[in-house]
Tab-separated table of C-alpha atoms in Angstrom:
chain	number	residue	atom	x	y	z
A	24	MET	CA	23.115	27.519	38.721
A	25	SER	CA	23.390	27.544	42.488
A	26	HIS	CA	22.955	30.820	44.369
A	27	ALA	CA	26.540	30.300	45.565
A	28	GLN	CA	27.633	30.666	41.933
A	29	ASN	CA	25.577	33.801	41.273
A	30	PRO	CA	28.113	36.664	41.070
A	31	ASP	CA	25.429	39.338	41.545
A	32	ILE	CA	24.414	37.911	44.921
A	33	LEU	CA	28.007	37.738	46.154
A	34	LEU	CA	28.785	41.238	44.873
A	35	ARG	CA	25.780	42.702	46.657
A	36	LEU	CA	26.589	40.895	49.907
A	37	ARG	CA	30.149	42.170	49.794
A	38	ARG	CA	28.844	45.697	49.208
A	39	ALA	CA	26.504	45.364	52.208
A	40	SER	CA	29.409	44.074	54.277
A	41	GLY	CA	31.419	47.162	53.301
A	42	HIS	CA	28.561	49.423	54.346
A	43	LEU	CA	28.287	47.618	57.684
A	44	THR	CA	32.033	47.917	58.269
A	45	SER	CA	31.659	51.657	57.653
A	46	VAL	CA	28.824	51.867	60.188
A	47	ILE	CA	30.922	50.106	62.823
A	48	ALA	CA	33.830	52.501	62.214
A	49	MET	CA	31.459	55.457	62.370
A	50	VAL	CA	30.073	54.303	65.743
A	51	GLU	CA	33.596	53.829	67.081
A	52	ASP	CA	34.508	57.338	65.875
A	53	GLY	CA	31.436	58.830	67.574
A	54	ARG	CA	29.882	60.074	64.330
A	55	ASP	CA	26.594	61.940	64.207
A	56	CYS	CA	23.337	59.986	64.542
A	57	LEU	CA	22.028	61.189	61.164
A	58	ASP	CA	25.153	59.931	59.384
A	59	LEU	CA	24.852	56.599	61.168
A	60	ALA	CA	21.172	56.243	60.325
A	61	GLN	CA	21.866	56.965	56.643
A	62	GLN	CA	24.605	54.333	56.490
A	63	MET	CA	22.456	51.816	58.358
A	64	GLN	CA	19.691	52.414	55.813
A	65	ALA	CA	22.192	51.661	53.041
A	66	VAL	CA	23.012	48.331	54.740
A	67	ILE	CA	19.323	47.460	55.107
A	68	LYS	CA	18.539	48.323	51.469
A	69	ALA	CA	21.533	46.339	50.212
A	70	ILE	CA	20.486	43.261	52.173
A	71	GLU	CA	16.821	43.584	51.164
A	72	SER	CA	17.810	43.896	47.515
A	73	THR	CA	20.068	40.865	47.778
A	74	LYS	CA	17.319	38.856	49.466
A	75	ARG	CA	14.946	39.707	46.626
A	76	ILE	CA	17.513	38.626	44.018
A	77	LEU	CA	18.171	35.401	45.938
A	78	ILE	CA	14.456	34.568	46.146
A	79	HIS	CA	13.902	35.377	42.458
A	80	HIS	CA	16.872	33.203	41.527
A	81	HIS	CA	15.419	30.360	43.588
A	82	ILE	CA	12.026	30.795	41.916
A	83	ASP	CA	13.619	30.757	38.465
A	84	GLU	CA	15.638	27.637	39.222
A	85	HIS	CA	13.046	25.535	41.005
A	86	LEU	CA	9.606	26.742	40.003
A	87	GLY	CA	10.783	27.301	36.456
A	88	ALA	CA	11.895	23.689	36.244
A	89	ALA	CA	8.653	22.428	37.789
A	90	ALA	CA	6.535	24.564	35.466
A	91	SER	CA	8.343	23.329	32.374
A	92	ALA	CA	5.513	20.840	31.784
A	93	LEU	CA	3.245	23.809	31.013
A	94	PRO	CA	3.261	25.711	27.727
A	95	ALA	CA	6.181	28.191	27.725
A	96	ALA	CA	4.059	31.354	27.958
A	97	GLU	CA	2.004	29.909	30.799
A	98	ALA	CA	5.128	28.795	32.675
A	99	ARG	CA	6.711	32.263	32.307
A	100	ALA	CA	3.510	33.933	33.520
A	101	LEU	CA	3.392	31.667	36.565
A	102	VAL	CA	7.026	32.372	37.450
A	103	GLU	CA	6.499	36.139	37.037
A	104	GLU	CA	3.372	36.043	39.207
A	105	ILE	CA	5.246	34.276	42.001
A	106	LYS	CA	8.113	36.782	41.721
A	107	GLU	CA	5.645	39.658	41.941
A	108	VAL	CA	3.956	38.324	45.057
A	109	SER	CA	7.326	37.563	46.675
A	110	LYS	CA	8.019	41.285	46.999
A	111	TYR	CA	5.642	41.259	49.959
A	112	LEU	CA	7.858	38.899	51.960
């Protein structure tokens, strides 16, 4: 399945977009810095989470297919190891 067809990725991006729209409205309304910083953090976390899901999906699709020549347990372990190290991106 393509990342474009992954409903979780699209849902999370739409949520981040909603948070960002809120931040823009808050800036225009002259809202307090603390409120703005909290909403900006929500946008950052939503995008980081979506990026992680996107990368894990890519790993599953491409590395999983490439590792299929290995025994199943070994292939799963390899995919999980790559996912674990990807959190440091």
